[in-house]
Coordinates of C-alpha atoms and ligand atoms in Angstrom, one line a residue:
M1 CA 108.4 61.9 112.9
I2 CA 108.0 64.8 115.3
V3 CA 108.7 64.2 119.0
E4 CA 107.3 66.8 121.3
D5 CA 108.3 67.5 124.9
V6 CA 111.8 66.3 124.6
I7 CA 114.1 67.0 127.5
C8 CA 117.3 68.7 126.7
P9 CA 120.4 66.7 128.0
F10 CA 122.8 69.6 128.4
C11 CA 122.4 71.9 131.4
G12 CA 120.6 71.7 134.8
C13 CA 117.5 73.5 133.4
L14 CA 116.5 70.3 131.7
C15 CA 114.1 72.2 129.4
D16 CA 111.3 69.8 128.7
D17 CA 109.6 71.6 125.8
I18 CA 112.0 70.7 123.0
R19 CA 110.5 69.6 119.7
V20 CA 112.7 67.3 117.6
E21 CA 112.1 66.1 114.0
V22 CA 113.4 62.6 113.2
E23 CA 113.8 61.2 109.6
D24 CA 115.2 57.8 108.8
N25 CA 116.5 57.4 112.4
K26 CA 118.3 60.8 112.1
I27 CA 117.6 64.0 113.9
T28 CA 116.9 66.6 111.2
K29 CA 115.6 69.6 113.2
V30 CA 115.7 70.8 116.8
N31 CA 113.2 73.5 117.8
R32 CA 113.0 75.6 121.0
A33 CA 116.4 74.5 122.4
C34 CA 119.1 77.1 122.9
R35 CA 122.3 76.7 120.8
L36 CA 124.0 74.7 123.5
G37 CA 121.1 72.2 123.8
A38 CA 120.5 72.0 120.1
S39 CA 124.1 71.2 119.4
K40 CA 124.1 68.4 122.0
I41 CA 120.8 66.9 120.7
R42 CA 122.0 67.1 117.0
G43 CA 125.3 65.5 118.0
H44 CA 128.7 65.9 116.6
E45 CA 131.8 63.8 115.9
R46 CA 131.6 60.5 117.8
I47 CA 134.2 58.0 119.0
K48 CA 133.7 55.3 116.3
A49 CA 134.8 52.1 118.2
P50 CA 136.4 50.9 121.4
M51 CA 140.1 51.5 121.6
V52 CA 143.0 50.3 123.8
R53 CA 146.5 51.8 123.9
E54 CA 149.2 49.6 122.4
D55 CA 152.8 50.9 122.2
G56 CA 151.6 54.4 123.0
E57 CA 148.9 54.5 120.3
L58 CA 145.1 54.0 120.7
V59 CA 144.1 51.1 118.4
E60 CA 140.5 49.9 117.7
T61 CA 139.3 46.7 119.4
S62 CA 136.1 44.9 120.3
Y63 CA 133.8 45.9 123.2
E64 CA 134.5 42.5 124.9
E65 CA 138.3 43.2 124.8
A66 CA 137.7 46.7 126.0
Y67 CA 135.6 45.5 129.0
Q68 CA 138.3 43.0 129.9
R69 CA 141.1 45.5 129.8
A70 CA 139.0 48.1 131.8
A71 CA 138.2 45.4 134.4
Q72 CA 141.9 44.3 134.7
I73 CA 142.9 47.9 135.3
L74 CA 140.3 48.6 138.0
Y75 CA 140.6 45.1 139.6
Q76 CA 144.4 45.4 139.9
A77 CA 144.4 48.9 141.3
K78 CA 144.6 49.4 145.0
R79 CA 142.5 52.6 145.0
P80 CA 140.9 53.3 141.7
L81 CA 139.0 56.6 141.2
L82 CA 135.6 56.4 139.4
Y83 CA 134.9 60.0 138.3
G84 CA 132.4 62.0 136.3
W85 CA 128.8 60.8 136.0
C86 CA 126.9 64.2 135.6
S87 CA 126.2 64.0 131.9
T88 CA 124.6 60.6 132.1
V89 CA 121.5 59.1 133.6
C90 CA 120.7 57.8 137.1
E91 CA 120.5 54.2 135.9
A92 CA 124.3 54.5 135.0
H93 CA 125.0 56.1 138.4
K94 CA 123.6 53.1 140.1
K95 CA 125.9 50.8 138.2
G96 CA 128.9 53.1 138.8
I97 CA 128.4 53.0 142.5
L98 CA 128.1 49.2 142.4
L99 CA 131.4 49.0 140.5
A100 CA 133.1 51.3 142.9
E101 CA 132.0 49.0 145.8
E102 CA 133.2 45.9 143.9
V103 CA 136.7 47.3 143.3
G104 CA 137.0 49.2 146.6
G105 CA 137.4 52.5 144.8
V106 CA 136.6 56.1 145.3
I107 CA 133.6 57.5 143.4
D108 CA 133.2 61.2 142.9
S109 CA 131.3 63.4 140.5
T110 CA 132.0 66.6 138.6
A111 CA 130.3 68.4 141.5
T112 CA 133.6 68.1 143.2
V113 CA 134.9 70.9 140.9
C114 CA 131.6 72.9 140.7
H115 CA 128.9 72.9 143.3
G116 CA 130.6 70.6 145.9
P117 CA 131.0 73.5 148.3
S118 CA 127.3 74.2 147.9
I119 CA 126.4 70.6 149.0
I120 CA 128.6 70.9 152.1
G121 CA 127.1 74.3 152.9
I122 CA 123.6 73.0 152.5
E123 CA 124.4 69.9 154.7
E124 CA 125.5 72.3 157.5
K125 CA 122.7 74.8 157.2
G126 CA 119.7 73.3 155.4
L127 CA 118.1 74.9 152.4
A128 CA 115.0 77.1 151.9
G129 CA 114.2 75.6 148.6
A130 CA 111.4 75.7 146.0
T131 CA 110.8 74.2 142.6
L132 CA 111.5 76.2 139.4
G133 CA 107.7 76.1 138.8
Q134 CA 107.1 78.0 142.0
V135 CA 109.8 80.5 141.0
K136 CA 108.2 80.9 137.6
N137 CA 104.7 81.5 139.0
R138 CA 105.5 83.5 142.1
A139 CA 109.0 85.2 142.1
D140 CA 108.9 89.0 141.6
L141 CA 112.6 89.4 142.6
I142 CA 115.4 87.3 141.3
V143 CA 119.0 87.5 142.4
F144 CA 121.8 86.0 140.4
W145 CA 125.0 85.9 142.5
G146 CA 128.2 84.8 140.7
S147 CA 126.2 83.3 137.9
N148 CA 125.7 84.3 134.3
P149 CA 122.6 82.5 133.1
A150 CA 122.5 84.4 129.8
E151 CA 125.5 82.4 128.7
A152 CA 125.6 79.3 130.9
H153 CA 121.8 78.5 131.2
P154 CA 120.4 80.4 128.2
R155 CA 116.7 79.5 128.7
H156 CA 116.6 79.8 132.5
S157 CA 115.2 83.4 132.3
L158 CA 112.7 82.5 129.5
R159 CA 111.3 79.4 131.2
Y160 CA 111.7 79.9 135.0
S161 CA 112.9 83.2 136.2
T162 CA 113.1 86.8 135.0
N163 CA 111.5 86.9 131.5
V164 CA 108.6 84.4 131.9
R165 CA 104.9 85.2 132.8
G166 CA 103.8 83.3 135.9
K167 CA 100.4 82.7 137.5
F168 CA 101.0 85.5 139.9
T169 CA 103.4 87.5 137.8
E170 CA 101.3 87.9 134.6
G171 CA 103.1 91.0 133.5
G172 CA 106.4 88.9 133.1
R173 CA 109.6 91.0 133.1
S174 CA 107.8 94.2 133.7
E175 CA 106.5 92.9 137.1
K176 CA 109.9 91.4 138.2
K177 CA 113.1 92.9 139.5
M178 CA 116.5 91.4 138.7
I179 CA 119.6 91.9 140.8
V180 CA 123.0 90.6 139.6
V181 CA 126.1 90.5 141.9
D182 CA 129.3 89.6 140.1
V183 CA 133.0 90.6 139.8
R184 CA 132.6 91.7 136.2
K185 CA 129.9 92.9 133.8
T186 CA 128.3 90.0 132.0
R187 CA 125.4 89.6 129.5
S188 CA 123.2 88.9 132.5
S189 CA 124.2 92.0 134.3
R190 CA 123.3 94.1 131.3
N191 CA 119.6 93.2 131.8
A192 CA 119.6 93.7 135.6
D193 CA 117.6 96.4 137.4
K194 CA 120.5 96.5 139.9
F195 CA 124.1 95.4 139.4
L196 CA 126.5 95.2 142.3
R197 CA 130.1 94.8 141.0
I198 CA 132.1 93.5 143.9
R199 CA 135.8 92.9 144.3
P200 CA 136.9 89.3 143.7
G201 CA 136.9 87.3 146.9
T202 CA 134.7 89.6 148.9
D203 CA 131.4 87.8 148.6
Y204 CA 131.4 86.7 152.3
E205 CA 131.8 90.3 153.5
V206 CA 129.1 91.6 151.2
I207 CA 126.7 88.8 152.2
S208 CA 127.5 89.5 155.9
A209 CA 126.8 93.2 155.4
L210 CA 123.4 92.4 153.8
R211 CA 122.6 90.1 156.7
M212 CA 123.3 93.0 159.1
I213 CA 121.0 95.3 157.2
V214 CA 118.2 92.7 157.0
G215 CA 118.7 92.0 160.7
G216 CA 118.3 95.7 161.6
N217 CA 122.0 96.4 162.4
G218 CA 122.9 98.3 159.3
D219 CA 123.8 101.4 161.3
L220 CA 126.9 99.5 162.5
L221 CA 128.3 99.2 159.0
P222 CA 131.0 101.5 157.6
E223 CA 130.2 103.7 154.6
R224 CA 131.8 101.2 152.2
V225 CA 132.0 97.4 152.4
A226 CA 134.3 95.6 149.9
G227 CA 134.2 98.6 147.6
I228 CA 130.4 98.8 147.6
S229 CA 128.7 101.9 149.1
K230 CA 126.4 101.3 152.1
D231 CA 123.6 103.0 150.1
D232 CA 123.8 100.4 147.4
L233 CA 123.8 97.6 150.0
V234 CA 120.8 99.1 151.9
D235 CA 119.0 99.5 148.5
M236 CA 119.6 95.8 147.7
A237 CA 118.5 94.7 151.1
E238 CA 115.3 96.8 150.9
M239 CA 114.5 95.4 147.4
M240 CA 114.9 91.8 148.8
K241 CA 112.7 92.5 151.9
A242 CA 110.1 94.2 149.7
A243 CA 109.7 91.2 147.4
R244 CA 106.5 89.1 147.6
F245 CA 108.6 86.1 146.7
G246 CA 112.3 86.2 146.2
A247 CA 114.6 83.8 144.4
F248 CA 118.4 83.7 145.1
F249 CA 120.3 81.7 142.4
F250 CA 124.0 81.3 142.9
G251 CA 126.8 80.0 140.6
L252 CA 130.4 79.1 140.6
G253 CA 131.4 82.7 141.1
L254 CA 130.2 82.3 144.7
T255 CA 131.2 78.6 145.4
H256 CA 134.7 79.1 144.0
S257 CA 135.3 82.5 145.5
R258 CA 137.4 82.9 148.7
G259 CA 135.5 81.3 151.6
S260 CA 134.2 78.5 149.4
Y261 CA 131.4 76.6 151.2
K262 CA 131.3 79.2 153.9
N263 CA 130.0 81.6 151.3
I264 CA 127.1 79.2 150.7
D265 CA 126.6 78.8 154.4
N266 CA 126.4 82.6 154.7
S267 CA 124.0 82.9 151.8
L268 CA 121.7 80.3 153.2
S269 CA 121.6 82.3 156.5
L270 CA 120.8 85.5 154.6
V271 CA 117.9 83.7 152.9
N272 CA 116.7 82.2 156.2
E273 CA 116.7 85.7 157.7
L274 CA 114.9 87.2 154.7
N275 CA 112.2 84.6 155.4
S276 CA 111.4 86.5 158.6
H277 CA 110.2 89.4 156.3
T278 CA 108.9 87.7 153.2
K279 CA 109.1 84.4 151.2
F280 CA 112.6 83.7 149.8
M281 CA 114.2 80.6 148.3
I282 CA 117.8 79.7 147.3
M283 CA 119.1 77.4 144.6
P284 CA 122.5 76.5 143.0
M285 CA 122.6 76.9 139.3
R286 CA 123.7 73.4 138.5
G287 CA 125.7 73.0 135.3
H288 CA 125.8 69.5 133.9
Y289 CA 122.3 68.3 133.3
N290 CA 122.3 65.4 135.8
V291 CA 124.7 66.5 138.5
G292 CA 121.8 66.7 140.8
G293 CA 120.9 63.1 139.9
F294 CA 124.3 61.7 140.9
G295 CA 124.0 63.4 144.3
Q296 CA 120.6 61.8 144.8
V297 CA 121.6 58.3 143.7
C298 CA 124.9 58.4 145.6
A299 CA 123.1 59.7 148.7
W300 CA 120.4 57.0 148.7
E301 CA 122.9 54.2 147.9
T302 CA 125.8 55.2 150.2
G303 CA 124.5 57.9 152.6
Y304 CA 126.7 60.6 151.0
P305 CA 126.3 62.7 147.8
M306 CA 129.8 62.6 146.4
A307 CA 133.5 61.8 147.2
V308 CA 132.7 58.3 148.6
D309 CA 135.6 56.0 149.4
F310 CA 134.9 52.3 149.5
S311 CA 138.5 51.2 150.2
R312 CA 137.6 50.4 153.8
G313 CA 134.8 48.1 152.7
I314 CA 132.2 50.6 153.8
P315 CA 131.3 54.1 152.4
Y316 CA 133.5 56.8 153.8
F317 CA 133.1 60.5 153.0
N318 CA 135.6 63.2 153.8
P319 CA 136.0 65.9 151.0
G320 CA 139.5 67.2 151.4
E321 CA 140.7 63.6 151.6
T322 CA 138.3 61.6 149.4
A323 CA 137.4 64.0 146.6
A324 CA 138.7 63.2 143.1
C325 CA 141.3 66.0 143.1
D326 CA 142.5 64.9 146.6
V327 CA 143.2 61.3 145.8
L328 CA 144.9 62.3 142.5
A329 CA 147.0 65.2 144.0
N330 CA 148.1 63.0 146.9
G331 CA 149.2 60.2 144.5
E332 CA 146.7 57.8 146.1
A333 CA 144.6 56.9 143.0
D334 CA 146.5 54.3 141.0
A335 CA 143.9 54.0 138.2
A336 CA 140.8 56.0 137.0
L337 CA 137.5 55.4 135.2
V338 CA 136.1 58.5 133.7
V339 CA 132.5 58.4 132.7
A340 CA 130.8 61.3 130.8
A341 CA 133.3 63.9 131.9
D342 CA 136.5 65.6 130.9
P343 CA 138.8 66.0 133.9
A344 CA 141.8 66.8 131.6
S345 CA 140.1 70.1 130.7
N346 CA 138.6 70.9 134.1
F347 CA 141.0 69.8 136.8
P348 CA 144.0 71.9 137.9
W349 CA 147.0 71.3 135.7
S350 CA 149.0 69.6 138.5
V351 CA 146.2 67.1 139.0
V352 CA 145.8 66.4 135.3
E353 CA 149.5 65.6 135.3
K354 CA 148.9 63.0 138.0
L355 CA 146.0 61.6 136.1
A356 CA 148.1 61.2 133.0
E357 CA 150.6 59.1 135.0
I358 CA 148.0 56.3 135.9
P359 CA 146.0 54.0 133.7
V360 CA 142.7 55.7 132.6
V361 CA 139.6 54.1 131.2
Q362 CA 137.1 56.5 129.5
I363 CA 133.4 55.9 128.7
D364 CA 132.0 58.7 126.6
P365 CA 130.1 59.2 123.4
F366 CA 132.5 62.0 122.4
E367 CA 136.2 62.4 122.1
N368 CA 137.6 65.1 124.5
P369 CA 141.1 66.0 125.9
T370 CA 140.7 63.1 128.4
T371 CA 140.7 60.7 125.5
L372 CA 144.4 61.7 124.8
I373 CA 145.5 60.3 128.2
S374 CA 143.2 57.3 128.3
D375 CA 144.4 53.7 127.9
V376 CA 141.0 52.2 127.2
V377 CA 138.3 54.2 125.5
I378 CA 134.8 52.8 125.3
P379 CA 132.2 54.8 123.2
S380 CA 128.6 54.8 124.5
A381 CA 125.2 56.0 123.4
V382 CA 124.1 59.6 124.1
A383 CA 121.8 59.5 127.1
G384 CA 118.6 61.4 126.6
V385 CA 119.0 61.1 122.8
E386 CA 119.8 57.4 122.0
V387 CA 118.7 55.9 125.3
E388 CA 116.1 56.9 127.8
G389 CA 116.7 57.4 131.5
T390 CA 116.1 59.5 134.6
A391 CA 117.7 62.9 135.3
Y392 CA 117.2 65.4 138.1
R393 CA 116.6 69.1 137.3
M394 CA 118.5 71.7 139.3
D395 CA 115.6 72.0 141.7
G396 CA 115.7 68.3 142.5
L397 CA 112.7 67.3 140.2
P398 CA 113.3 63.9 138.6
L399 CA 112.4 63.8 134.9
R400 CA 112.3 60.9 132.4
M401 CA 114.4 61.5 129.3
K402 CA 113.3 60.0 126.0
K403 CA 115.0 57.9 123.4
L404 CA 114.8 59.7 120.1
V405 CA 116.8 57.5 117.7
T406 CA 118.2 54.0 117.8
S407 CA 121.9 53.7 118.1
S408 CA 124.4 50.8 117.6
Y409 CA 126.3 52.0 120.7
P410 CA 125.6 50.4 124.1
S411 CA 124.3 52.6 126.9
D412 CA 126.6 53.7 129.7
E413 CA 124.6 51.3 131.9
E414 CA 125.3 48.4 129.5
V415 CA 129.1 49.2 129.3
L416 CA 129.3 49.4 133.1
D417 CA 127.4 46.0 133.3
G418 CA 130.0 44.5 131.0
I419 CA 132.9 45.8 133.1
I420 CA 131.3 44.6 136.4
K421 CA 130.8 41.1 134.9
E422 CA 134.5 41.0 134.0
V423 CA 135.6 42.3 137.4
R424 CA 133.5 39.6 139.1
R425 CA 135.0 36.9 136.8
L426 CA 138.5 38.1 137.8
G427 CA 137.5 37.9 141.4
D428 CA 136.2 34.3 140.9
D429 CA 139.4 33.3 139.1
N430 CA 141.5 34.6 142.0
Ligands
SF4_1 S1 118.9 76.1 128.8 FE1 120.0 74.3 129.2 S2 118.5 72.6 129.2 FE2 117.5 74.4 128.2 S3 117.8 74.1 126.0 FE3 119.6 75.4 126.8 S4 121.2 73.9 127.3 FE4 119.2 72.8 127.1

């Protein structure tokens, strides 16, 4: 069987043109996906069965027993953390938020260690946005700031940005200009028409200098800003002003540079000011395929896009106090549920040590370093391959992911339903 127009469940590009061949309920061929996406769709070593930790060792058990143990851990905790969510579908997010409310926990997504600062910057300033379809068809200047799509989002350039022919950019790459701003040379910078190599931690200064030039105050600038010559900055500002339609994509190199969300705030202002001269949009390069989806579901369910604390009985949001790393680093979280994520690999080491001290429940199709510190491990089906569901592309477009093969594993949604049922039973018993 050949399945066309499959959506890739790996990165925020959510490429929807993948062709998959299935034989005897097995995926035999994946066409058009990049190597990252193909590897996710083909799958790799799975967690075979639910496991619970007994005398320091993980031993296999039934799903029912795993649900009960997970429910006990979350029910007994005073402030459990429910973390992850960005590599699963929106239907699971909804259940996760319900569970967080039931147990009075803190729910946060992987955005907390990636584009969380972008969300806060956007809340403050607003966003001059567009869809990736508009970028494809109209953009003749593309800026990548602190982002290396050639390696992190390999088909972004081919489907949406620099190397694709659009309705109003029929010449493709030859009609488009590409600017890369980064602290080091990357595979993306090699293809750029202009590359600004800035000193680490100076993004805010460089963006401010560009704003001055765009605003007509460039004569007040010194000859060099953060190691970049004024001529180079003027050249970049002129390229941006001269575009018919400009697109500014930014990555973790900007959100995690000194200044954090203020860098995003400043970039949003730069793009707003460019809109006095031409049409310009700005978009974060979202990493996990459904990090945007969690923000959407969480915002419509609770009013906030991440780091929501239900311990007061109502949703409370204060990143710096209620984000995953905050409640772990401060020793406030006394249990954790990790869904479709790997905090043991991505959190600061001091925070991972705190996580290892508390009971951890993991729901994931695949083993990862977080499995090693988990007390209950519940394998689930791969969303977008073995179960269908909704995911949001990096531009906020919701797409329906297909089921390609049938699996004996329950979906994340079903696992969460099983735990919620047990939590409610414990509540009734007490
Ligand atoms: S660019 Fe991203 S969404 Fe597209 S195929 Fe590669 S990993 Fe999948």
